[in-house]
Amino acid sequence: MCALFKPISIIYHLSPKRRKKNLQMRTEKLFFCILLVFFFCLEFNRGQNNGKTLVDVGVVTDVDTSHSKVVMLCINMSISDFYSSNPQFETRLVVNVGDSKSDVVGAAIAALDLIKNKQVKAILGPWTSMQAHFLIEIGQKSRVPIVSYSATSPILTSLRSPYFLRATYEDSFQVQPIKAIIKLFGWREVVPVYIDNTFGEGIMPRLTDALQDINVRIPYRSVIAINATDHEISVELLKMMNMPTRVFLVHMYYDLASRFFIKAKELGLMEPGYVWILTNGVIDDLSLINETAVEAMEGVLGIKTYIPKSPDLEKFRSRWRSLFPRVELSVYGLWAYDATTALAVAIEEAGTNNMTFSKVVDTGRNVSELEALGLSQFGPKLLQTLLTVQFRGLAGEFRFFRGQLQPSVFEIVNIINTGEKSIGFWKEGNGLVKKLDQQASSISALSTWKDHLKHIVWPGEADSVPKGWQIPTKGKKLRIGVPKRTGYTDLVKVTRDPITNSTVVTGFCIDFFEAVIRELPYDVSYEFIPFEKPDGKTAGNYNDLVYQVYLGRYDAVVGDTTILVNRSSYVDFTFPFIKSGVGLIVEMTDPVKRDYILFMKPLSWKLWLTSFISFFLVGCTVWVLEYKRNPDFSGPPRFQASTICWFAFSTMVFAPRERVFSFWARALVIAWYFLVLVLTQSYTASLASLLTSQKLNPTITSMSSLLEKGETVGYQRTSFILGKLKERGFPQSSLVPFDTAEECDELLSKGPKKGGVSGAFLEIPYLRLFLGQFCNTYKMVEEPFNVDGFGFVFPIGSPLVADVSRAILKVAESPKAMELERAWFKKKEQSCPDPITNPDPNPSFTSRQLDIDSFLFLFVGVLLVCVMALGNFTYCFLAKDQVSYLDKVEMSPCSSSQQMPVKRKTQLNMSQVHDQDSL
């Protein structure tokens, strides 16, 4: 303190501006020191005069810092207020200050001095998490409780020391509000910017886990040294500017943050499109940042510690403003106030018994100063009492849970001009709300961010919510890998310009990608890099190519890359830009053997046999019904037999010369004529088709038949089809790879007997190209494997995926997609229709003989008529004797027609005689 009273004359050797500043600083120091001495003397005299028990407690703090001044004032005000309202208490706290000198080792030395020389029963502080790390070990060793009001790093929790109590909020608690904000606006990537120490690194594990829960990626971590120069900050900011991510989370001390944002604004990182989120490490100390830095932060979102309003807090603030009008009260001062109150309550409840330290036994060897501290006999009892203390403090509900305070609300603020504006709150269980009394259930499931937060001013006064990423125009080009193919180059083709030796990439996939890029609302610069070896051969299969994106060697892959489940586990695919699948193609053959019995092939042998039997059955039935009264069916037995055959076969051309008179005979002939009409027309059509059309049928109809027969099959080399075929049971020995359409044609034309294959498996786009070239020889008979199609490949979490997918839909719904298909898929299909999208109007079909099943109903109908006619005839024949039947045949009710007059019969007989004479 003597340094404060150095001769004032020394100041006058400085410049007027510095003289004024130094005078002001020394005046403030003198004021605070006098005030502290006043409080110390007040409490000491009160304890002496009233006979109270004095209990020494320590405060380890960085003396002469703005934080230390506020904290020490709050500690002494807490002691004064507490004992003023509780004069009956038998104990009085005596505060012993240890100067940590803004240093980790200094904090440890101050703590050792307080424990060894002052035998303090507890220590308040220190200020930083790094200092607290050492003090925790000292407190654990000496059984002296360490109560911190500002060390917030989660790393301290991992030390698991029961003698460390945190009278503040751990940094990891604000991870949930940060997560809720990022999820609300749908940002997919976040870059953390944090200070390179225990305070900065402590939040990262919890932050990473929280962002992974909502599938948000951390592509880069920006680590700023605590003593970084402006140049080093500018270099780091330029790196961030050249990245596509535009959402940054800043977690550092307020003094470093002020310099950081001034440089960020100078370099253009506070323009529209950027998003900055500050943790409470900066927001809670915003009042300590100069106006220039706060203006540079305009549009920034921040997480602020929420201090609930209360009458006691308002009175305290009013008293503070009257006592210290030029000093800003901070949340750390409130926590220090409450921590001191809790310590006073715990010491009073713990009593004053056994407040000594046990001495270290002299073993005759040199021991370290830490080992010579001894053990506090009062520490364990004081610790247990502290853990049970609970009251309503200035900063809210004060109660230790697992050794630290538990927040339930955080305030969300937006920095505007030179101040902050509250835009909402985060409540445990309710998430983001505009007001504290608002319930999450009152917000619709289809709500927008405006239902959760108030109006936000974004950096650069942007009109809309930043999308969170942007391809930097000044950054490097996207490195896009493309496959090196030896066949089916209509999809992707890589060549070298003989003059410039530059890579030229063409094909349907390339043209489609370029059309998609033109649909994006921003410019994207890129370069195609073939996936090839130095000798120009392909560097691997498609799985190897996709894996390069995961390794970071390519930023994307464009080509005929199929969307598969196993690949999507380490990369992201866009929507498919062309449908795909795996088709089985086989050779087509003509099953009809064109020989001298070709006329027999339209009908099956069963139908031929049934037809012949039916001819004779109908002829015989008509003869039975007609031979007694129709002279055309009478005569010698040989003549009657020939008449039966003649009548039966003449019905085939509907030209029998014999007439029938009975009702049942006529009914049978009519039914038979109808059957013959249908049968002859069907035969004629089938025979004409056999004679004039070439009916090509596939040699194989399904993949299962290939497996059953153990046939050899072909597949595309470097394709995923090999794995699919092995999964279905094809042995490696029966699988033959090919690269080009010509190789596939050669294998299929040879057949398995000549070293070829029985069928080939191709993806649908390749199959379209193949059948467009060989449409009259091969056919797709089955699509055994279904896949999503071809897609563009990006790293997992890439924000380009969503925009490119939307652009793919725009191109697919526009005429441009048809133009590209006509340009690449139809140029080989001028004489061959597209076998997938535009099948052949006269497709090949399987030749099928006409069988009895097709005419069974008609044959059964004729048979029923025959049975009914013969039944009627038999019934009439048995009902009357033959003589009476012959005599009364004209009048019999069983006769189906009246007997013709004798004169008419004579005329008929005469005409038949003339006919026979003419023959």
XYZ file of N, CA and C in Angstrom, residues 189-411:
669
model
N -23.054 -25.549 -39.371
C -21.638 -25.550 -39.010
C -21.356 -24.386 -38.075
N -20.477 -24.610 -37.109
C -20.096 -23.576 -36.142
C -18.590 -23.668 -35.921
N -17.939 -22.516 -35.906
C -16.505 -22.455 -35.611
C -16.328 -21.836 -34.226
N -15.849 -22.583 -33.233
C -15.576 -21.992 -31.913
C -14.292 -21.158 -31.953
N -14.330 -20.020 -31.312
C -13.160 -19.157 -31.168
C -12.943 -18.976 -29.670
N -11.851 -19.499 -29.151
C -11.687 -19.478 -27.709
C -10.234 -19.189 -27.341
N -10.049 -18.756 -26.112
C -8.735 -18.397 -25.609
C -7.963 -19.665 -25.256
N -6.664 -19.602 -25.454
C -5.835 -20.791 -25.280
C -5.405 -20.953 -23.816
N -6.346 -21.321 -22.981
C -6.044 -21.636 -21.583
C -7.148 -22.523 -21.022
N -7.074 -22.786 -19.735
C -8.058 -23.672 -19.106
C -9.464 -23.128 -19.233
N -9.618 -21.825 -19.131
C -10.940 -21.211 -19.258
C -11.525 -21.450 -20.647
N -10.721 -21.259 -21.679
C -11.227 -21.419 -23.041
C -11.467 -22.854 -23.427
N -10.554 -23.744 -23.059
C -10.667 -25.143 -23.472
C -11.711 -25.911 -22.672
N -12.050 -25.427 -21.487
C -12.943 -26.189 -20.618
C -14.317 -26.431 -21.193
N -14.824 -25.487 -21.999
C -16.188 -25.612 -22.514
C -16.271 -26.513 -23.738
N -15.138 -26.780 -24.388
C -15.160 -27.453 -25.687
C -15.735 -28.874 -25.663
N -15.377 -29.743 -24.713
C -15.968 -31.098 -24.755
C -17.491 -31.087 -24.681
N -18.056 -30.296 -23.775
C -19.519 -30.252 -23.657
C -20.143 -29.600 -24.890
N -19.495 -28.579 -25.421
C -20.018 -27.907 -26.609
C -20.026 -28.854 -27.810
N -18.959 -29.603 -27.963
C -18.879 -30.560 -29.083
C -19.976 -31.607 -28.987
N -20.181 -32.147 -27.808
C -21.228 -33.164 -27.624
C -22.614 -32.588 -27.910
N -22.856 -31.363 -27.440
C -24.169 -30.749 -27.643
C -24.443 -30.493 -29.119
N -23.433 -30.052 -29.852
C -23.625 -29.781 -31.281
C -23.788 -31.074 -32.073
N -23.130 -32.121 -31.654
C -23.302 -33.406 -32.325
C -24.718 -33.932 -32.159
N -25.344 -33.613 -31.043
C -26.719 -34.061 -30.816
C -27.677 -33.499 -31.856
N -27.372 -32.328 -32.399
C -28.255 -31.711 -33.405
C -27.596 -31.718 -34.779
N -26.598 -32.597 -34.955
C -25.920 -32.783 -36.244
C -25.300 -31.499 -36.778
N -24.715 -30.737 -35.878
C -23.987 -29.535 -36.268
C -22.499 -29.847 -36.235
N -21.833 -29.467 -37.284
C -20.429 -29.822 -37.462
C -19.515 -28.686 -37.027
N -18.352 -29.045 -36.487
C -17.316 -28.070 -36.137
C -16.158 -28.284 -37.111
N -16.111 -27.526 -38.205
C -15.065 -27.757 -39.214
C -13.698 -27.233 -38.810
N -13.662 -26.316 -37.850
C -12.389 -25.683 -37.491
C -12.520 -25.083 -36.100
N -11.396 -25.039 -35.376
C -11.356 -24.401 -34.065
C -10.300 -23.305 -34.093
N -10.714 -22.115 -33.771
C -9.799 -20.977 -33.764
C -9.362 -20.718 -32.324
N -8.084 -20.918 -32.066
C -7.527 -20.775 -30.723
C -6.677 -19.509 -30.690
N -7.018 -18.597 -29.808
C -6.319 -17.315 -29.685
C -5.506 -17.322 -28.393
N -4.223 -16.993 -28.500
C -3.369 -16.930 -27.312
C -3.799 -15.769 -26.425
N -3.603 -15.928 -25.124
C -4.045 -14.904 -24.177
C -3.284 -13.595 -24.365
N -2.046 -13.692 -24.862
C -1.236 -12.496 -25.106
C -1.020 -12.257 -26.597
N -2.005 -12.650 -27.406
C -1.885 -12.510 -28.855
C -1.796 -11.050 -29.252
N -0.949 -10.788 -30.253
C -0.825 -9.431 -30.775
C -1.931 -9.170 -31.797
N -2.075 -7.913 -32.173
C -3.079 -7.568 -33.179
C -2.788 -8.256 -34.506
N -1.531 -8.411 -34.832
C -1.166 -9.098 -36.082
C -1.579 -10.561 -36.037
N -1.327 -11.219 -34.920
C -1.707 -12.627 -34.799
C -3.226 -12.793 -34.847
N -3.944 -11.856 -34.259
C -5.416 -11.908 -34.335
C -5.875 -11.716 -35.773
N -5.244 -10.813 -36.506
C -5.623 -10.571 -37.902
C -5.369 -11.798 -38.767
N -4.255 -12.478 -38.528
C -3.955 -13.693 -39.302
C -5.022 -14.756 -39.073
N -5.451 -14.922 -37.824
C -6.482 -15.914 -37.525
C -7.822 -15.515 -38.134
N -8.137 -14.242 -38.115
C -9.387 -13.767 -38.708
C -9.402 -13.971 -40.220
N -8.261 -13.806 -40.869
C -8.193 -14.029 -42.323
C -8.440 -15.506 -42.650
N -7.945 -16.400 -41.799
C -8.249 -17.818 -41.996
C -9.749 -18.058 -41.920
N -10.387 -17.456 -40.946
C -11.828 -17.634 -40.777
C -12.594 -17.023 -41.940
N -12.079 -15.922 -42.497
C -12.753 -15.280 -43.613
C -12.740 -16.167 -44.853
N -11.686 -16.952 -45.028
C -11.554 -17.787 -46.215
C -12.236 -19.135 -46.075
N -12.961 -19.359 -44.990
C -13.722 -20.586 -44.793
C -15.186 -20.340 -45.149
N -15.904 -21.365 -45.562
C -17.326 -21.167 -45.896
C -18.220 -20.938 -44.684
N -17.796 -21.409 -43.517
C -18.625 -21.257 -42.321
C -18.697 -19.793 -41.913
N -19.897 -19.359 -41.546
C -20.107 -17.967 -41.166
C -20.696 -17.822 -39.764
N -20.741 -18.897 -38.991
C -21.247 -18.856 -37.623
C -20.076 -19.089 -36.679
N -19.829 -18.127 -35.783
C -18.682 -18.194 -34.890
C -19.150 -18.029 -33.441
N -18.612 -18.870 -32.572
C -18.908 -18.824 -31.143
C -17.648 -18.380 -30.416
N -17.712 -17.250 -29.726
C -16.539 -16.652 -29.089
C -16.625 -16.873 -27.582
N -15.536 -17.437 -27.028
C -15.459 -17.719 -25.586
C -14.076 -17.283 -25.106
N -13.986 -16.091 -24.570
C -12.705 -15.551 -24.110
C -12.962 -14.446 -23.094
N -11.871 -13.829 -22.589
C -11.994 -12.725 -21.652
C -12.407 -11.454 -22.393
N -13.010 -10.543 -21.651
C -13.568 -9.345 -22.281
C -12.496 -8.459 -22.904
N -11.294 -8.351 -22.273
C -10.260 -7.478 -22.818
C -9.721 -7.999 -24.143
N -9.553 -9.313 -24.263
C -9.121 -9.896 -25.535
C -10.231 -9.804 -26.575
N -11.482 -9.992 -26.135
C -12.613 -9.914 -27.068
C -12.751 -8.515 -27.665
N -12.469 -7.482 -26.895
C -12.590 -6.120 -27.424
C -11.614 -5.901 -28.571
N -10.363 -6.340 -28.433
C -9.397 -6.213 -29.523
C -9.757 -7.109 -30.699
N -10.286 -8.278 -30.390
C -10.649 -9.233 -31.434
C -11.735 -8.669 -32.356
N -12.764 -8.085 -31.790
C -13.875 -7.593 -32.613
C -13.526 -6.303 -33.347
N -12.641 -5.508 -32.792
C -12.200 -4.327 -33.533
C -11.482 -4.757 -34.815
N -10.630 -5.759 -34.718
C -9.954 -6.275 -35.898
C -10.925 -6.977 -36.854
N -11.909 -7.674 -36.288
C -12.891 -8.361 -37.136
C -13.671 -7.367 -37.979
N -14.021 -6.244 -37.404
C -14.744 -5.232 -38.164
C -13.854 -4.598 -39.225
N -12.589 -4.379 -38.906
C -11.663 -3.803 -39.876
C -11.498 -4.712 -41.093
N -11.500 -6.016 -40.872
C -11.268 -6.968 -41.964
C -12.548 -7.361 -42.695
N -13.702 -6.876 -42.242
C -14.955 -7.161 -42.947
C -15.699 -8.372 -42.472
N -15.420 -8.845 -41.267
C -16.127 -10.013 -40.742
C -17.362 -9.647 -39.936
N -17.757 -8.381 -39.957
C -18.998 -7.961 -39.310
C -20.005 -7.486 -40.345
N -19.857 -7.968 -41.578
C -20.760 -7.603 -42.666
C -21.949 -8.568 -42.700
N -22.980 -8.278 -43.504
C -24.124 -9.195 -43.600
C -23.688 -10.601 -44.010
N -24.324 -11.580 -43.414
C -23.998 -12.977 -43.678
C -23.262 -13.647 -42.536
N -22.641 -12.838 -41.662
C -21.905 -13.399 -40.536
C -22.800 -13.499 -39.303
N -22.487 -14.490 -38.463
C -23.187 -14.694 -37.193
C -22.134 -14.844 -36.104
N -22.283 -14.051 -35.039
C -21.372 -14.126 -33.900
C -22.189 -14.364 -32.630
N -21.747 -15.330 -31.844
C -22.393 -15.639 -30.571
C -21.338 -15.535 -29.476
N -21.625 -14.765 -28.442
C -20.711 -14.569 -27.325
C -21.206 -15.314 -26.093
N -20.293 -15.915 -25.365
C -20.651 -16.545 -24.094
C -20.706 -15.476 -23.003
N -21.152 -15.888 -21.818
C -21.286 -14.906 -20.744
C -19.944 -14.411 -20.213
N -18.843 -15.063 -20.617
C -17.536 -14.567 -20.234
C -17.263 -13.177 -20.766
N -17.900 -12.825 -21.895
C -17.766 -11.480 -22.469
C -18.982 -10.624 -22.135
N -20.170 -11.197 -22.265
C -21.402 -10.420 -22.094
C -21.539 -9.915 -20.665
N -21.165 -10.733 -19.681
C -21.303 -10.293 -18.292
C -20.373 -9.123 -17.957
N -19.309 -8.957 -18.749
C -18.365 -7.853 -18.515
C -18.464 -6.790 -19.606
N -19.606 -6.729 -20.286
C -19.735 -5.792 -21.398
C -19.560 -4.345 -20.943
N -19.933 -4.052 -19.705
C -19.807 -2.679 -19.198
C -18.361 -2.239 -19.060
N -17.423 -3.204 -19.031
C -16.013 -2.869 -18.895
C -15.324 -2.649 -20.232
N -16.045 -2.918 -21.343
C -15.462 -2.774 -22.679
C -15.704 -1.351 -23.174
N -14.711 -0.780 -23.841
C -14.856 0.590 -24.335
C -15.866 0.671 -25.468
N -16.353 1.864 -25.736
C -17.432 2.060 -26.713
C -17.021 1.646 -28.120
N -15.769 1.862 -28.483
C -15.319 1.494 -29.825
C -15.470 -0.001 -30.066
N -15.075 -0.787 -29.071
C -15.186 -2.240 -29.215
C -16.638 -2.686 -29.214
N -17.477 -2.056 -28.379
C -18.894 -2.431 -28.344
C -19.570 -2.088 -29.664
N -19.230 -0.965 -30.260
C -19.782 -0.604 -31.566
C -19.376 -1.620 -32.631
N -18.141 -2.130 -32.516
C -17.688 -3.150 -33.468
C -18.461 -4.461 -33.307
N -19.058 -4.692 -32.139
C -19.813 -5.919 -31.880
C -21.275 -5.826 -32.283
N -21.698 -4.766 -32.905
C -23.125 -4.591 -33.205
C -23.651 -5.760 -34.038
N -24.795 -6.290 -33.597
C -25.409 -7.431 -34.273
C -25.059 -8.766 -33.662
N -24.193 -8.757 -32.653
C -23.764 -10.005 -32.029
C -24.834 -10.496 -31.050
N -25.025 -11.819 -31.013
C -25.899 -12.441 -30.012
C -25.049 -12.868 -28.817
N -25.643 -12.845 -27.640
C -24.882 -13.189 -26.453
C -25.697 -13.931 -25.422
N -25.000 -14.760 -24.645
C -25.602 -15.474 -23.517
C -25.204 -14.714 -22.257
N -26.174 -14.264 -21.502
C -25.909 -13.477 -20.308
C -26.463 -14.195 -19.088
N -25.702 -14.117 -18.005
C -26.173 -14.693 -16.741
C -27.410 -13.933 -16.275
N -28.464 -14.683 -16.002
C -29.711 -14.048 -15.578
C -29.734 -13.902 -14.061
N -29.904 -12.670 -13.619
C -30.045 -12.374 -12.193
C -31.488 -11.960 -11.937
N -32.272 -12.771 -11.246
C -33.682 -12.426 -11.023
C -33.823 -11.162 -10.172
N -34.817 -10.394 -10.501
C -35.067 -9.152 -9.763
C -35.644 -9.479 -8.379
N -35.239 -8.647 -7.415
C -35.748 -8.806 -6.043
C -35.612 -7.470 -5.328
N -36.420 -7.220 -4.276
C -36.298 -5.957 -3.525
C -34.919 -5.768 -2.918
N -34.337 -6.853 -2.388
C -33.007 -6.734 -1.796
C -31.966 -6.330 -2.838
N -32.098 -6.883 -4.035
C -31.141 -6.547 -5.084
C -31.291 -5.084 -5.502
N -32.528 -4.619 -5.610
C -32.740 -3.231 -6.009
C -32.182 -2.270 -4.948
N -32.377 -2.604 -3.683
C -31.821 -1.760 -2.609
C -30.295 -1.742 -2.656
N -29.734 -2.906 -2.900
C -28.276 -2.994 -2.960
C -27.730 -2.187 -4.140
N -28.379 -2.296 -5.288
C -27.927 -1.526 -6.452
C -28.027 -0.021 -6.178
N -29.119 0.369 -5.543
C -29.292 1.788 -5.243
C -28.208 2.273 -4.282
N -27.903 1.467 -3.276
C -26.864 1.836 -2.325
C -25.492 1.865 -3.004
N -25.275 0.926 -3.904
C -24.001 0.876 -4.633
C -23.806 2.127 -5.484
N -24.875 2.514 -6.203
C -24.751 3.700 -7.068
C -24.484 4.967 -6.248
N -25.032 5.009 -5.045
C -24.804 6.192 -4.217
C -23.411 6.207 -3.610
N -22.890 5.018 -3.292
C -21.557 4.951 -2.694
C -20.447 5.003 -3.740
N -20.666 4.279 -4.848
C -19.618 4.168 -5.868
C -20.218 4.482 -7.244
N -20.491 5.711 -7.514
C -21.184 6.051 -8.761
C -20.364 5.761 -10.005
N -19.041 5.691 -9.906
C -18.204 5.491 -11.076
C -17.776 4.035 -11.250
N -18.297 3.178 -10.425
C -17.920 1.759 -10.483
C -19.138 0.943 -10.872
N -18.959 0.072 -11.909
C -20.044 -0.791 -12.376
C -20.090 -2.064 -11.525
N -21.267 -2.363 -11.021
C -21.455 -3.593 -10.253
C -21.577 -4.771 -11.219
N -20.801 -5.803 -10.998
C -20.808 -6.975 -11.886
C -21.480 -8.151 -11.214
N -21.795 -9.159 -12.026
C -22.417 -10.366 -11.495
C -21.444 -11.114 -10.587
N -20.134 -10.972 -10.841
C -19.152 -11.633 -9.982
C -19.140 -11.002 -8.600
N -19.392 -9.686 -8.531
C -19.502 -9.036 -7.231
C -20.686 -9.560 -6.443
N -21.812 -9.815 -7.140
C -22.985 -10.372 -6.462
C -22.709 -11.780 -5.954
N -22.007 -12.586 -6.772
C -21.684 -13.944 -6.323
C -20.707 -13.899 -5.140
N -19.760 -12.970 -5.188
C -18.834 -12.829 -4.060
C -19.577 -12.410 -2.792
N -20.559 -11.535 -2.951
C -21.389 -11.106 -1.817
C -22.115 -12.308 -1.220
N -22.767 -13.106 -2.072
C -23.514 -14.267 -1.580
C -22.579 -15.331 -1.004
N -21.407 -15.519 -1.633
C -20.464 -16.522 -1.128
C -19.965 -16.142 0.254
N -19.728 -14.848 0.475
C -19.295 -14.398 1.806
C -20.394 -14.612 2.829
N -21.628 -14.324 2.439
C -22.753 -14.557 3.351
C -22.869 -16.043 3.697
N -22.739 -16.900 2.697
C -22.822 -18.345 2.940
C -21.711 -18.803 3.863
N -20.511 -18.243 3.686
C -19.392 -18.625 4.532
C -19.621 -18.171 5.979
N -20.188 -16.973 6.156
C -20.474 -16.484 7.514
C -21.520 -17.348 8.193
N -22.553 -17.742 7.441
C -23.599 -18.608 8.005
C -23.022 -19.965 8.381
N -22.196 -20.547 7.508
C -21.644 -21.875 7.765
C -20.715 -21.870 8.963
N -19.880 -20.845 9.097
C -18.962 -20.788 10.235
C -19.734 -20.639 11.547
N -20.795 -19.847 11.540
C -21.613 -19.688 12.742
C -22.268 -21.014 13.121
N -22.781 -21.740 12.131
C -23.454 -23.012 12.401
C -22.464 -24.105 12.785
N -21.246 -24.033 12.255
C -20.257 -25.069 12.555
C -19.682 -24.913 13.950
N -19.792 -23.721 14.528
C -19.258 -23.510 15.873
C -17.789 -23.123 15.831
N -17.231 -22.929 17.004
C -15.845 -22.453 17.109
C -14.915 -23.480 17.738
N -15.372 -24.693 17.872
C -14.541 -25.727 18.478
C -13.512 -26.251 17.487
N -12.318 -26.502 18.017
C -11.267 -27.172 17.250
C -10.974 -26.461 15.933
N -10.620 -25.199 16.003
C -10.273 -24.431 14.815
C -8.768 -24.421 14.554
N -8.060 -25.381 15.064
C -6.604 -25.413 14.932
C -6.189 -26.226 13.712
N -4.893 -26.177 13.442
C -4.271 -26.981 12.398
C -3.345 -27.995 13.055
N -3.394 -29.220 12.609
C -2.485 -30.238 13.124
C -1.104 -30.026 12.526
N -0.074 -30.162 13.346
C 1.288 -29.942 12.906
C 1.857 -31.204 12.248
N 2.790 -30.960 11.353
C 3.460 -32.073 10.685
C 4.500 -32.664 11.615
N 4.533 -33.974 11.746
C 5.491 -34.643 12.622
C 6.893 -34.497 12.056
N 7.845 -34.112 12.893
C 9.220 -33.915 12.461
C 9.876 -35.277 12.248
N 10.127 -35.596 11.021
C 10.728 -36.892 10.673
C 12.230 -36.808 10.471
N 12.774 -35.620 10.681
C 14.215 -35.462 10.518
C 14.644 -35.221 9.089
N 13.704 -35.108 8.169
C 14.055 -34.851 6.772
C 13.426 -33.545 6.340
N 13.979 -32.983 5.302
C 13.450 -31.737 4.767
C 12.106 -31.988 4.102
N 11.117 -31.187 4.401
C 9.799 -31.312 3.800
C 9.485 -30.028 3.053
N 8.625 -30.159 2.046
C 8.256 -28.989 1.260
C 7.310 -28.113 2.059
N 7.160 -26.885 1.573
C 6.269 -25.945 2.259
C 4.831 -26.426 2.206
N 4.467 -27.117 1.113
C 3.111 -27.650 1.003
C 2.880 -28.760 2.010
N 3.906 -29.594 2.214
C 3.758 -30.683 3.179
C 3.748 -30.156 4.605
N 4.349 -28.961 4.830
C 4.438 -28.403 6.179
C 3.211 -27.619 6.585
N 2.179 -27.589 5.745
C 0.993 -26.793 6.059
C 0.226 -27.354 7.241
N 0.157 -28.636 7.337
C -0.679 -29.241 8.359
C -2.100 -29.402 7.845
N -2.953 -29.964 8.662
C -4.337 -30.235 8.288
C -5.278 -29.422 9.170
N -6.265 -28.805 8.534
C -7.257 -28.039 9.277
C -8.223 -29.000 9.964
N -8.343 -28.861 11.278
C -9.278 -29.703 12.020
C -10.708 -29.208 11.862
N -10.836 -27.942 11.454
C -12.151 -27.329 11.311
C -12.702 -27.494 9.891
N -11.820 -27.782 8.927
C -12.205 -27.831 7.520
C -13.306 -28.824 7.178
N -13.207 -30.100 7.600
C -14.259 -31.064 7.238
C -15.636 -30.662 7.753
N -15.677 -30.167 8.997
C -16.976 -29.761 9.554
C -17.518 -28.544 8.825
N -16.641 -27.573 8.517
C -17.078 -26.381 7.786
C -17.570 -26.755 6.385
N -16.899 -27.710 5.757
C -17.315 -28.133 4.415
C -18.719 -28.718 4.438
N -18.990 -29.602 5.387
C -20.319 -30.207 5.467
C -21.392 -29.163 5.735
N -21.068 -28.169 6.530
C -22.042 -27.112 6.824
C -22.296 -26.252 5.600
N -21.224 -25.937 4.856
C -21.384 -25.128 3.631
C -22.306 -25.809 2.620
N -22.197 -27.118 2.536
C -23.010 -27.853 1.556
C -24.490 -27.835 1.908
N -24.823 -27.525 3.148
C -26.235 -27.501 3.554
C -26.810 -26.089 3.619
N -25.977 -25.088 3.397
C -26.455 -23.700 3.472
C -27.367 -23.409 2.292
N -28.474 -22.775 2.581
C -29.427 -22.422 1.528
C -30.148 -21.142 1.922
N -30.158 -20.162 1.029
C -30.855 -18.900 1.294
C -31.088 -18.176 -0.022
N -31.864 -17.131 0.042
C -32.138 -16.290 -1.119
C -31.147 -15.131 -1.116
N -30.170 -15.156 -2.022
C -29.150 -14.146 -2.074
C -29.461 -13.060 -3.090
N -28.497 -12.161 -3.262
C -28.686 -11.085 -4.242
C -28.722 -11.628 -5.669
N -27.949 -12.673 -5.961
C -27.881 -13.242 -7.314
C -28.933 -14.320 -7.534
N -29.786 -14.557 -6.551
C -30.817 -15.567 -6.696
C -30.705 -16.634 -5.639
N -31.290 -17.778 -5.919
C -31.281 -18.885 -4.969
C -29.858 -19.411 -4.808
N -29.409 -19.470 -3.543
C -28.041 -19.930 -3.252
C -28.127 -21.296 -2.579
N -27.650 -22.300 -3.297
C -27.612 -23.661 -2.745
C -26.639 -24.478 -3.574
N -25.733 -25.125 -2.891
C -24.746 -25.948 -3.589
C -25.370 -27.289 -3.956
N -25.249 -27.636 -5.234
C -25.672 -28.955 -5.702
C -24.481 -29.573 -6.422
N -23.982 -30.637 -5.830
C -22.767 -31.269 -6.330
C -21.607 -30.274 -6.358
N -21.567 -29.425 -5.346
C -20.445 -28.520 -5.176
C -20.492 -27.252 -5.983
N -21.637 -26.939 -6.631
C -21.722 -25.714 -7.418
C -23.172 -25.265 -7.541
N -23.341 -24.000 -7.919
C -24.684 -23.464 -8.121
C -25.250 -23.976 -9.435
N -26.583 -24.093 -9.481
C -27.258 -24.638 -10.659
C -28.178 -23.580 -11.269
N -27.894 -23.132 -12.505
C -28.783 -22.151 -13.135
C -29.972 -22.831 -13.802
N -31.052 -22.126 -13.923
C -32.227 -22.635 -14.640
C -32.664 -21.691 -15.750
N -32.086 -20.473 -15.767
C -32.463 -19.468 -16.768
C -31.207 -18.738 -17.226
N -31.126 -18.486 -18.534
C -30.123 -17.595 -19.109
C -30.840 -16.553 -19.958
N -30.277 -15.381 -20.010
C -30.849 -14.303 -20.807
C -30.131 -14.231 -22.154
